[in-house]
Amino acid sequence: MSELVTGEAVALELRPARLPSRGLATLLDLVVAVTAYVVVSVVVVVSTASLDDAAQIALSIATFLLVLVGGPIAVETLSHGRSLGKLACGLRVVRDDGGPIRFRHALVRGAIGVVEILLTLGVVACVASLVSARGRRLGDVFAGTLVVRERVPAARSGFVEPPPPWLAGRFQGLDLSAVPDGLWLAVRQYLGRMGQLDPQVGWAMAVRLAGELAACTGAPAPQGVPPAAYLAAVVQERQVREARRAFGGVPVAGAGGAAPAYGPPASYVRPAGAAGVPSEGPAVVDRSAGPGTGFVPPA
């Protein structure tokens, strides 16, 4: 990812949580989990007092696995990465590309957390978090997740400019399964910071990212569509699909349909004299959506 984002792209869009806030959130979660474990264990012991020792040991192990291991996994899965401790500290577990986690991510984090948090009293998790550049413990590394801060000042977060309305729904049939998470994150970083970049540098980065994205999807950007607008439209399509999966197929705004037609914003247009950027070819007007929807690329 580092080779796709230059120094002009400034800050990381996702703000990783550091050890102090993560430690406090984990401590709160452990207090809740241990309290629930003690209560459930007392109930199990009282209820199974007539059983033999082997059965009581088996029930004790099952209680440990269900409450201290299965409980956090279920909470993170159902809350999309926001346990009670993380909610109190303003943290959230997300995928490396910024998307919501699923059961497999929570399962890997929970299973490895038994060793690096419960069995070693958090020593392994603290060491791994201090060594990692983004404060990730071993469970995050193997699960492909990241704990980020949700409550940050609004002025510090990059605004991702939406794609032009005339591109809405144009990439509904695009296969996005082969696009790696690192490329998604690089594209989102670029879209959030492209207004701060030098126009020629920003255009060159958009061309490179669009080429990488087209190579992964197997479908190049339509002729006449600026690379930044292509990136924004494909990212929006991915967000629409994620929202449909998360909310059970509820219609999401921006998923398609008619939209007002006008030209692309100035940030999507190639600056004059952009060095090292291939020409877009002759002017092309796309009138498939009706009069006035075409875009003539700059000379």
mmCIF file of N, CA and C in Angstrom, residues 99-209:
data_model
loop_
_atom_site.group_PDB
_atom_site.id
_atom_site.type_symbol
_atom_site.label_atom_id
_atom_site.label_comp_id
_atom_site.label_asym_id
_atom_site.label_seq_id
_atom_site.Cartn_x
_atom_site.Cartn_y
_atom_site.Cartn_z
ATOM 1 N N GLY A 99 -13.918 -1.728 6.140
ATOM 2 C CA GLY A 99 -15.266 -2.282 6.139
ATOM 3 C C GLY A 99 -15.615 -2.963 7.453
ATOM 4 N N PRO A 100 -16.899 -3.284 7.659
ATOM 5 C CA PRO A 100 -17.311 -3.945 8.908
ATOM 6 C C PRO A 100 -16.821 -5.383 8.970
ATOM 7 N N ILE A 101 -16.503 -5.854 10.178
ATOM 8 C CA ILE A 101 -16.019 -7.220 10.335
ATOM 9 C C ILE A 101 -17.195 -8.197 10.276
ATOM 10 N N ARG A 102 -16.859 -9.458 10.044
ATOM 11 C CA ARG A 102 -17.853 -10.527 10.009
ATOM 12 C C ARG A 102 -17.476 -11.587 11.043
ATOM 13 N N PHE A 103 -18.233 -12.688 11.035
ATOM 14 C CA PHE A 103 -18.027 -13.720 12.055
ATOM 15 C C PHE A 103 -16.620 -14.304 11.999
ATOM 16 N N ARG A 104 -16.101 -14.521 10.800
ATOM 17 C CA ARG A 104 -14.770 -15.143 10.709
ATOM 18 C C ARG A 104 -13.687 -14.237 11.299
ATOM 19 N N HIS A 105 -13.830 -12.930 11.152
ATOM 20 C CA HIS A 105 -12.852 -12.023 11.746
ATOM 21 C C HIS A 105 -12.935 -12.070 13.270
ATOM 22 N N ALA A 106 -14.165 -12.022 13.804
ATOM 23 C CA ALA A 106 -14.335 -12.081 15.251
ATOM 24 C C ALA A 106 -13.872 -13.418 15.808
ATOM 25 N N LEU A 107 -14.088 -14.511 15.060
ATOM 26 C CA LEU A 107 -13.672 -15.839 15.514
ATOM 27 C C LEU A 107 -12.157 -15.925 15.640
ATOM 28 N N VAL A 108 -11.429 -15.443 14.638
ATOM 29 C CA VAL A 108 -9.964 -15.489 14.689
ATOM 30 C C VAL A 108 -9.448 -14.610 15.818
ATOM 31 N N ARG A 109 -10.007 -13.399 15.963
ATOM 32 C CA ARG A 109 -9.570 -12.508 17.036
ATOM 33 C C ARG A 109 -9.844 -13.124 18.410
ATOM 34 N N GLY A 110 -11.027 -13.728 18.573
ATOM 35 C CA GLY A 110 -11.371 -14.317 19.859
ATOM 36 C C GLY A 110 -10.536 -15.532 20.196
ATOM 37 N N ALA A 111 -10.279 -16.390 19.193
ATOM 38 C CA ALA A 111 -9.510 -17.611 19.443
ATOM 39 C C ALA A 111 -8.071 -17.282 19.831
ATOM 40 N N ILE A 112 -7.451 -16.348 19.101
ATOM 41 C CA ILE A 112 -6.070 -15.974 19.433
ATOM 42 C C ILE A 112 -6.034 -15.145 20.710
ATOM 43 N N GLY A 113 -7.105 -14.420 20.995
ATOM 44 C CA GLY A 113 -7.160 -13.623 22.217
ATOM 45 C C GLY A 113 -7.119 -14.468 23.478
ATOM 46 N N VAL A 114 -7.557 -15.730 23.400
ATOM 47 C CA VAL A 114 -7.483 -16.620 24.562
ATOM 48 C C VAL A 114 -6.041 -16.772 25.017
ATOM 49 N N VAL A 115 -5.126 -16.882 24.034
ATOM 50 C CA VAL A 115 -3.712 -17.073 24.366
ATOM 51 C C VAL A 115 -3.055 -15.754 24.745
ATOM 52 N N GLU A 116 -3.225 -14.729 23.901
ATOM 53 C CA GLU A 116 -2.460 -13.493 24.110
ATOM 54 C C GLU A 116 -3.078 -12.548 25.137
ATOM 55 N N ILE A 117 -4.308 -12.802 25.565
ATOM 56 C CA ILE A 117 -4.925 -11.933 26.575
ATOM 57 C C ILE A 117 -5.232 -12.700 27.855
ATOM 58 N N LEU A 118 -5.981 -13.806 27.742
ATOM 59 C CA LEU A 118 -6.409 -14.528 28.940
ATOM 60 C C LEU A 118 -5.278 -15.335 29.570
ATOM 61 N N LEU A 119 -4.604 -16.175 28.779
ATOM 62 C CA LEU A 119 -3.603 -17.090 29.343
ATOM 63 C C LEU A 119 -2.300 -16.392 29.705
ATOM 64 N N THR A 120 -1.981 -15.276 29.056
ATOM 65 C CA THR A 120 -0.733 -14.561 29.359
ATOM 66 C C THR A 120 -0.987 -13.227 30.053
ATOM 67 N N LEU A 121 -2.226 -13.034 30.526
ATOM 68 C CA LEU A 121 -2.605 -11.806 31.237
ATOM 69 C C LEU A 121 -2.357 -10.550 30.400
ATOM 70 N N GLY A 122 -2.461 -10.687 29.089
ATOM 71 C CA GLY A 122 -2.335 -9.541 28.192
ATOM 72 C C GLY A 122 -0.916 -9.141 27.841
ATOM 73 N N VAL A 123 0.078 -9.871 28.333
ATOM 74 C CA VAL A 123 1.472 -9.493 28.068
ATOM 75 C C VAL A 123 1.793 -9.599 26.577
ATOM 76 N N VAL A 124 1.410 -10.700 25.951
ATOM 77 C CA VAL A 124 1.685 -10.891 24.519
ATOM 78 C C VAL A 124 0.967 -9.835 23.685
ATOM 79 N N ALA A 125 -0.270 -9.542 24.043
ATOM 80 C CA ALA A 125 -1.032 -8.531 23.302
ATOM 81 C C ALA A 125 -0.391 -7.156 23.428
ATOM 82 N N CYS A 126 0.089 -6.803 24.610
ATOM 83 C CA CYS A 126 0.730 -5.498 24.809
ATOM 84 C C CYS A 126 2.022 -5.394 24.005
ATOM 85 N N VAL A 127 2.830 -6.441 24.026
ATOM 86 C CA VAL A 127 4.090 -6.420 23.268
ATOM 87 C C VAL A 127 3.815 -6.311 21.775
ATOM 88 N N ALA A 128 2.855 -7.101 21.264
ATOM 89 C CA ALA A 128 2.533 -7.050 19.838
ATOM 90 C C ALA A 128 1.985 -5.685 19.437
ATOM 91 N N SER A 129 1.175 -5.085 20.310
ATOM 92 C CA SER A 129 0.614 -3.771 20.009
ATOM 93 C C SER A 129 1.689 -2.693 19.999
ATOM 94 N N LEU A 130 2.661 -2.799 20.886
ATOM 95 C CA LEU A 130 3.741 -1.818 20.918
ATOM 96 C C LEU A 130 4.665 -1.956 19.719
ATOM 97 N N VAL A 131 4.876 -3.170 19.251
ATOM 98 C CA VAL A 131 5.760 -3.398 18.108
ATOM 99 C C VAL A 131 5.083 -2.992 16.806
ATOM 100 N N SER A 132 3.781 -3.203 16.687
ATOM 101 C CA SER A 132 3.057 -2.917 15.449
ATOM 102 C C SER A 132 2.974 -1.421 15.193
ATOM 103 N N ALA A 133 3.136 -1.035 13.942
ATOM 104 C CA ALA A 133 3.055 0.384 13.575
ATOM 105 C C ALA A 133 1.652 0.930 13.743
ATOM 106 N N ARG A 134 0.642 0.054 13.646
ATOM 107 C CA ARG A 134 -0.746 0.495 13.781
ATOM 108 C C ARG A 134 -1.397 -0.042 15.052
ATOM 109 N N GLY A 135 -0.577 -0.467 16.010
ATOM 110 C CA GLY A 135 -1.090 -0.894 17.303
ATOM 111 C C GLY A 135 -1.900 -2.171 17.255
ATOM 112 N N ARG A 136 -1.606 -3.079 16.327
ATOM 113 C CA ARG A 136 -2.393 -4.306 16.196
ATOM 114 C C ARG A 136 -1.794 -5.424 17.043
ATOM 115 N N ARG A 137 -2.664 -6.206 17.691
ATOM 116 C CA ARG A 137 -2.212 -7.407 18.378
ATOM 117 C C ARG A 137 -2.213 -8.571 17.386
ATOM 118 N N LEU A 138 -1.774 -9.748 17.851
ATOM 119 C CA LEU A 138 -1.664 -10.893 16.949
ATOM 120 C C LEU A 138 -3.016 -11.281 16.356
ATOM 121 N N GLY A 139 -4.077 -11.198 17.147
ATOM 122 C CA GLY A 139 -5.401 -11.521 16.625
ATOM 123 C C GLY A 139 -5.802 -10.632 15.473
ATOM 124 N N ASP A 140 -5.442 -9.353 15.530
ATOM 125 C CA ASP A 140 -5.743 -8.441 14.427
ATOM 126 C C ASP A 140 -4.929 -8.788 13.188
ATOM 127 N N VAL A 141 -3.663 -9.159 13.390
ATOM 128 C CA VAL A 141 -2.799 -9.488 12.255
ATOM 129 C C VAL A 141 -3.334 -10.698 11.499
ATOM 130 N N PHE A 142 -3.687 -11.755 12.218
ATOM 131 C CA PHE A 142 -4.167 -12.972 11.569
ATOM 132 C C PHE A 142 -5.590 -12.819 11.031
ATOM 133 N N ALA A 143 -6.395 -11.980 11.653
ATOM 134 C CA ALA A 143 -7.768 -11.797 11.187
ATOM 135 C C ALA A 143 -7.886 -10.737 10.104
ATOM 136 N N GLY A 144 -6.827 -9.936 9.897
ATOM 137 C CA GLY A 144 -6.901 -8.863 8.915
ATOM 138 C C GLY A 144 -7.797 -7.726 9.373
ATOM 139 N N THR A 145 -7.690 -7.373 10.655
ATOM 140 C CA THR A 145 -8.544 -6.327 11.222
ATOM 141 C C THR A 145 -7.692 -5.226 11.840
ATOM 142 N N LEU A 146 -8.364 -4.169 12.225
ATOM 143 C CA LEU A 146 -7.701 -3.015 12.827
ATOM 144 C C LEU A 146 -8.687 -2.363 13.794
ATOM 145 N N VAL A 147 -8.216 -1.984 14.963
ATOM 146 C CA VAL A 147 -9.047 -1.250 15.918
ATOM 147 C C VAL A 147 -8.810 0.239 15.686
ATOM 148 N N VAL A 148 -9.878 0.974 15.389
ATOM 149 C CA VAL A 148 -9.758 2.383 15.039
ATOM 150 C C VAL A 148 -10.569 3.231 16.012
ATOM 151 N N ARG A 149 -10.257 4.512 16.023
ATOM 152 C CA ARG A 149 -10.986 5.469 16.834
ATOM 153 C C ARG A 149 -12.158 6.001 16.024
ATOM 154 N N GLU A 150 -13.337 5.950 16.623
ATOM 155 C CA GLU A 150 -14.532 6.480 15.963
ATOM 156 C C GLU A 150 -14.770 7.935 16.308
ATOM 157 N N ARG A 151 -14.507 8.325 17.537
ATOM 158 C CA ARG A 151 -14.768 9.696 17.969
ATOM 159 C C ARG A 151 -13.522 10.546 17.753
ATOM 160 N N VAL A 152 -13.444 11.149 16.557
ATOM 161 C CA VAL A 152 -12.348 12.046 16.208
ATOM 162 C C VAL A 152 -12.950 13.371 15.764
ATOM 163 N N PRO A 153 -12.218 14.474 15.855
ATOM 164 C CA PRO A 153 -12.744 15.762 15.403
ATOM 165 C C PRO A 153 -13.129 15.714 13.938
ATOM 166 N N ALA A 154 -14.315 16.248 13.628
ATOM 167 C CA ALA A 154 -14.818 16.170 12.251
ATOM 168 C C ALA A 154 -13.921 16.886 11.272
ATOM 169 N N ALA A 155 -13.263 17.944 11.697
ATOM 170 C CA ALA A 155 -12.445 18.714 10.765
ATOM 171 C C ALA A 155 -11.207 17.968 10.329
ATOM 172 N N ARG A 156 -10.782 16.947 11.078
ATOM 173 C CA ARG A 156 -9.563 16.227 10.741
ATOM 174 C C ARG A 156 -9.795 15.097 9.771
ATOM 175 N N SER A 157 -11.001 14.664 9.589
ATOM 176 C CA SER A 157 -11.271 13.533 8.705
ATOM 177 C C SER A 157 -11.455 14.017 7.286
ATOM 178 N N GLY A 158 -10.920 13.249 6.325
ATOM 179 C CA GLY A 158 -11.013 13.617 4.924
ATOM 180 C C GLY A 158 -12.415 13.396 4.370
ATOM 181 N N PHE A 159 -12.879 14.347 3.575
ATOM 182 C CA PHE A 159 -14.191 14.219 2.957
ATOM 183 C C PHE A 159 -14.036 13.519 1.619
ATOM 184 N N VAL A 160 -14.727 12.404 1.454
ATOM 185 C CA VAL A 160 -14.678 11.668 0.196
ATOM 186 C C VAL A 160 -15.750 12.223 -0.726
ATOM 187 N N GLU A 161 -15.318 12.866 -1.795
ATOM 188 C CA GLU A 161 -16.262 13.479 -2.716
ATOM 189 C C GLU A 161 -17.053 12.400 -3.445
ATOM 190 N N PRO A 162 -18.381 12.492 -3.496
ATOM 191 C CA PRO A 162 -19.177 11.467 -4.172
ATOM 192 C C PRO A 162 -18.962 11.506 -5.673
ATOM 193 N N PRO A 163 -19.229 10.398 -6.355
ATOM 194 C CA PRO A 163 -19.065 10.387 -7.819
ATOM 195 C C PRO A 163 -20.143 11.219 -8.491
ATOM 196 N N PRO A 164 -19.921 11.625 -9.734
ATOM 197 C CA PRO A 164 -20.953 12.382 -10.463
ATOM 198 C C PRO A 164 -22.233 11.563 -10.588
ATOM 199 N N PRO A 165 -23.384 12.208 -10.517
ATOM 200 C CA PRO A 165 -24.659 11.472 -10.600
ATOM 201 C C PRO A 165 -24.819 10.669 -11.880
ATOM 202 N N TRP A 166 -24.187 11.116 -12.973
ATOM 203 C CA TRP A 166 -24.364 10.378 -14.225
ATOM 204 C C TRP A 166 -23.627 9.045 -14.227
ATOM 205 N N LEU A 167 -22.848 8.756 -13.153
ATOM 206 C CA LEU A 167 -22.202 7.448 -13.031
ATOM 207 C C LEU A 167 -22.936 6.531 -12.053
ATOM 208 N N ALA A 168 -24.028 6.998 -11.442
ATOM 209 C CA ALA A 168 -24.748 6.198 -10.450
ATOM 210 C C ALA A 168 -25.274 4.913 -11.074
ATOM 211 N N GLY A 169 -24.955 3.772 -10.465
ATOM 212 C CA GLY A 169 -25.443 2.482 -10.927
ATOM 213 C C GLY A 169 -24.766 1.950 -12.159
ATOM 214 N N ARG A 170 -23.721 2.617 -12.658
ATOM 215 C CA ARG A 170 -23.107 2.183 -13.910
ATOM 216 C C ARG A 170 -22.235 0.945 -13.733
ATOM 217 N N PHE A 171 -21.790 0.670 -12.504
ATOM 218 C CA PHE A 171 -20.884 -0.449 -12.266
ATOM 219 C C PHE A 171 -21.532 -1.537 -11.418
ATOM 220 N N GLN A 172 -22.843 -1.707 -11.548
ATOM 221 C CA GLN A 172 -23.549 -2.715 -10.755
ATOM 222 C C GLN A 172 -23.133 -4.133 -11.101
ATOM 223 N N GLY A 173 -22.710 -4.381 -12.334
ATOM 224 C CA GLY A 173 -22.317 -5.732 -12.735
ATOM 225 C C GLY A 173 -20.837 -6.007 -12.607
ATOM 226 N N LEU A 174 -20.081 -5.091 -11.998
ATOM 227 C CA LEU A 174 -18.635 -5.246 -11.892
ATOM 228 C C LEU A 174 -18.280 -6.274 -10.817
ATOM 229 N N ASP A 175 -17.325 -7.161 -11.139
ATOM 230 C CA ASP A 175 -16.859 -8.166 -10.183
ATOM 231 C C ASP A 175 -15.752 -7.548 -9.328
ATOM 232 N N LEU A 176 -16.032 -7.356 -8.036
ATOM 233 C CA LEU A 176 -15.086 -6.711 -7.129
ATOM 234 C C LEU A 176 -14.410 -7.695 -6.182
ATOM 235 N N SER A 177 -14.631 -8.993 -6.396
ATOM 236 C CA SER A 177 -14.125 -9.990 -5.443
ATOM 237 C C SER A 177 -12.610 -10.108 -5.453
ATOM 238 N N ALA A 178 -11.955 -9.764 -6.570
ATOM 239 C CA ALA A 178 -10.508 -9.943 -6.677
ATOM 240 C C ALA A 178 -9.718 -8.714 -6.251
ATOM 241 N N VAL A 179 -10.393 -7.650 -5.841
ATOM 242 C CA VAL A 179 -9.687 -6.424 -5.445
ATOM 243 C C VAL A 179 -9.168 -6.602 -4.023
ATOM 244 N N PRO A 180 -7.866 -6.480 -3.786
ATOM 245 C CA PRO A 180 -7.324 -6.676 -2.428
ATOM 246 C C PRO A 180 -7.706 -5.536 -1.505
ATOM 247 N N ASP A 181 -7.701 -5.830 -0.202
ATOM 248 C CA ASP A 181 -8.072 -4.824 0.789
ATOM 249 C C ASP A 181 -7.127 -3.630 0.777
ATOM 250 N N GLY A 182 -5.835 -3.880 0.534
ATOM 251 C CA GLY A 182 -4.876 -2.779 0.515
ATOM 252 C C GLY A 182 -5.162 -1.767 -0.574
ATOM 253 N N LEU A 183 -5.618 -2.243 -1.727
ATOM 254 C CA LEU A 183 -5.945 -1.326 -2.817
ATOM 255 C C LEU A 183 -7.195 -0.516 -2.493
ATOM 256 N N TRP A 184 -8.194 -1.160 -1.855
ATOM 257 C CA TRP A 184 -9.392 -0.413 -1.443
ATOM 258 C C TRP A 184 -9.005 0.715 -0.496
ATOM 259 N N LEU A 185 -8.142 0.419 0.456
ATOM 260 C CA LEU A 185 -7.743 1.430 1.426
ATOM 261 C C LEU A 185 -6.984 2.572 0.746
ATOM 262 N N ALA A 186 -6.097 2.229 -0.204
ATOM 263 C CA ALA A 186 -5.351 3.267 -0.921
ATOM 264 C C ALA A 186 -6.289 4.163 -1.727
ATOM 265 N N VAL A 187 -7.308 3.565 -2.357
ATOM 266 C CA VAL A 187 -8.259 4.356 -3.129
ATOM 267 C C VAL A 187 -9.048 5.288 -2.218
ATOM 268 N N ARG A 188 -9.494 4.783 -1.085
ATOM 269 C CA ARG A 188 -10.251 5.624 -0.149
ATOM 270 C C ARG A 188 -9.392 6.753 0.401
ATOM 271 N N GLN A 189 -8.130 6.472 0.673
ATOM 272 C CA GLN A 189 -7.226 7.521 1.134
ATOM 273 C C GLN A 189 -7.076 8.597 0.070
ATOM 274 N N TYR A 190 -6.906 8.171 -1.166
ATOM 275 C CA TYR A 190 -6.743 9.154 -2.237
ATOM 276 C C TYR A 190 -7.994 10.012 -2.399
ATOM 277 N N LEU A 191 -9.168 9.373 -2.405
ATOM 278 C CA LEU A 191 -10.411 10.128 -2.585
ATOM 279 C C LEU A 191 -10.643 11.106 -1.436
ATOM 280 N N GLY A 192 -10.217 10.728 -0.231
ATOM 281 C CA GLY A 192 -10.398 11.615 0.904
ATOM 282 C C GLY A 192 -9.433 12.790 0.923
ATOM 283 N N ARG A 193 -8.299 12.674 0.202
ATOM 284 C CA ARG A 193 -7.269 13.714 0.259
ATOM 285 C C ARG A 193 -6.978 14.352 -1.091
ATOM 286 N N MET A 194 -7.708 13.993 -2.139
ATOM 287 C CA MET A 194 -7.328 14.478 -3.466
ATOM 288 C C MET A 194 -7.479 15.992 -3.586
ATOM 289 N N GLY A 195 -8.346 16.595 -2.775
ATOM 290 C CA GLY A 195 -8.475 18.041 -2.816
ATOM 291 C C GLY A 195 -7.269 18.761 -2.247
ATOM 292 N N GLN A 196 -6.403 18.058 -1.498
ATOM 293 C CA GLN A 196 -5.225 18.656 -0.900
ATOM 294 C C GLN A 196 -3.968 18.444 -1.737
ATOM 295 N N LEU A 197 -4.080 17.659 -2.809
ATOM 296 C CA LEU A 197 -2.923 17.317 -3.619
ATOM 297 C C LEU A 197 -2.709 18.338 -4.726
ATOM 298 N N ASP A 198 -1.478 18.398 -5.198
ATOM 299 C CA ASP A 198 -1.196 19.146 -6.411
ATOM 300 C C ASP A 198 -1.997 18.530 -7.561
ATOM 301 N N PRO A 199 -2.648 19.327 -8.406
ATOM 302 C CA PRO A 199 -3.526 18.764 -9.451
ATOM 303 C C PRO A 199 -2.845 17.727 -10.323
ATOM 304 N N GLN A 200 -1.605 17.992 -10.761
ATOM 305 C CA GLN A 200 -0.926 17.041 -11.632
ATOM 306 C C GLN A 200 -0.549 15.768 -10.884
ATOM 307 N N VAL A 201 -0.093 15.908 -9.624
ATOM 308 C CA VAL A 201 0.228 14.724 -8.815
ATOM 309 C C VAL A 201 -1.031 13.905 -8.550
ATOM 310 N N GLY A 202 -2.125 14.600 -8.211
ATOM 311 C CA GLY A 202 -3.381 13.898 -7.963
ATOM 312 C C GLY A 202 -3.884 13.166 -9.176
ATOM 313 N N TRP A 203 -3.755 13.786 -10.357
ATOM 314 C CA TRP A 203 -4.212 13.115 -11.588
ATOM 315 C C TRP A 203 -3.378 11.876 -11.878
ATOM 316 N N ALA A 204 -2.060 11.985 -11.710
ATOM 317 C CA ALA A 204 -1.190 10.827 -11.962
ATOM 318 C C ALA A 204 -1.518 9.687 -11.000
ATOM 319 N N MET A 205 -1.779 10.010 -9.724
ATOM 320 C CA MET A 205 -2.131 8.971 -8.767
ATOM 321 C C MET A 205 -3.472 8.332 -9.126
ATOM 322 N N ALA A 206 -4.429 9.149 -9.580
ATOM 323 C CA ALA A 206 -5.729 8.602 -9.961
ATOM 324 C C ALA A 206 -5.597 7.654 -11.145
ATOM 325 N N VAL A 207 -4.763 8.014 -12.120
ATOM 326 C CA VAL A 207 -4.544 7.145 -13.282
ATOM 327 C C VAL A 207 -3.940 5.816 -12.849
ATOM 328 N N ARG A 208 -2.955 5.884 -11.930
ATOM 329 C CA ARG A 208 -2.299 4.650 -11.485
ATOM 330 C C ARG A 208 -3.258 3.763 -10.696
ATOM 331 N N LEU A 209 -4.016 4.372 -9.769
ATOM 332 C CA LEU A 209 -4.971 3.587 -8.982
ATOM 333 C C LEU A 209 -6.090 3.019 -9.851
#
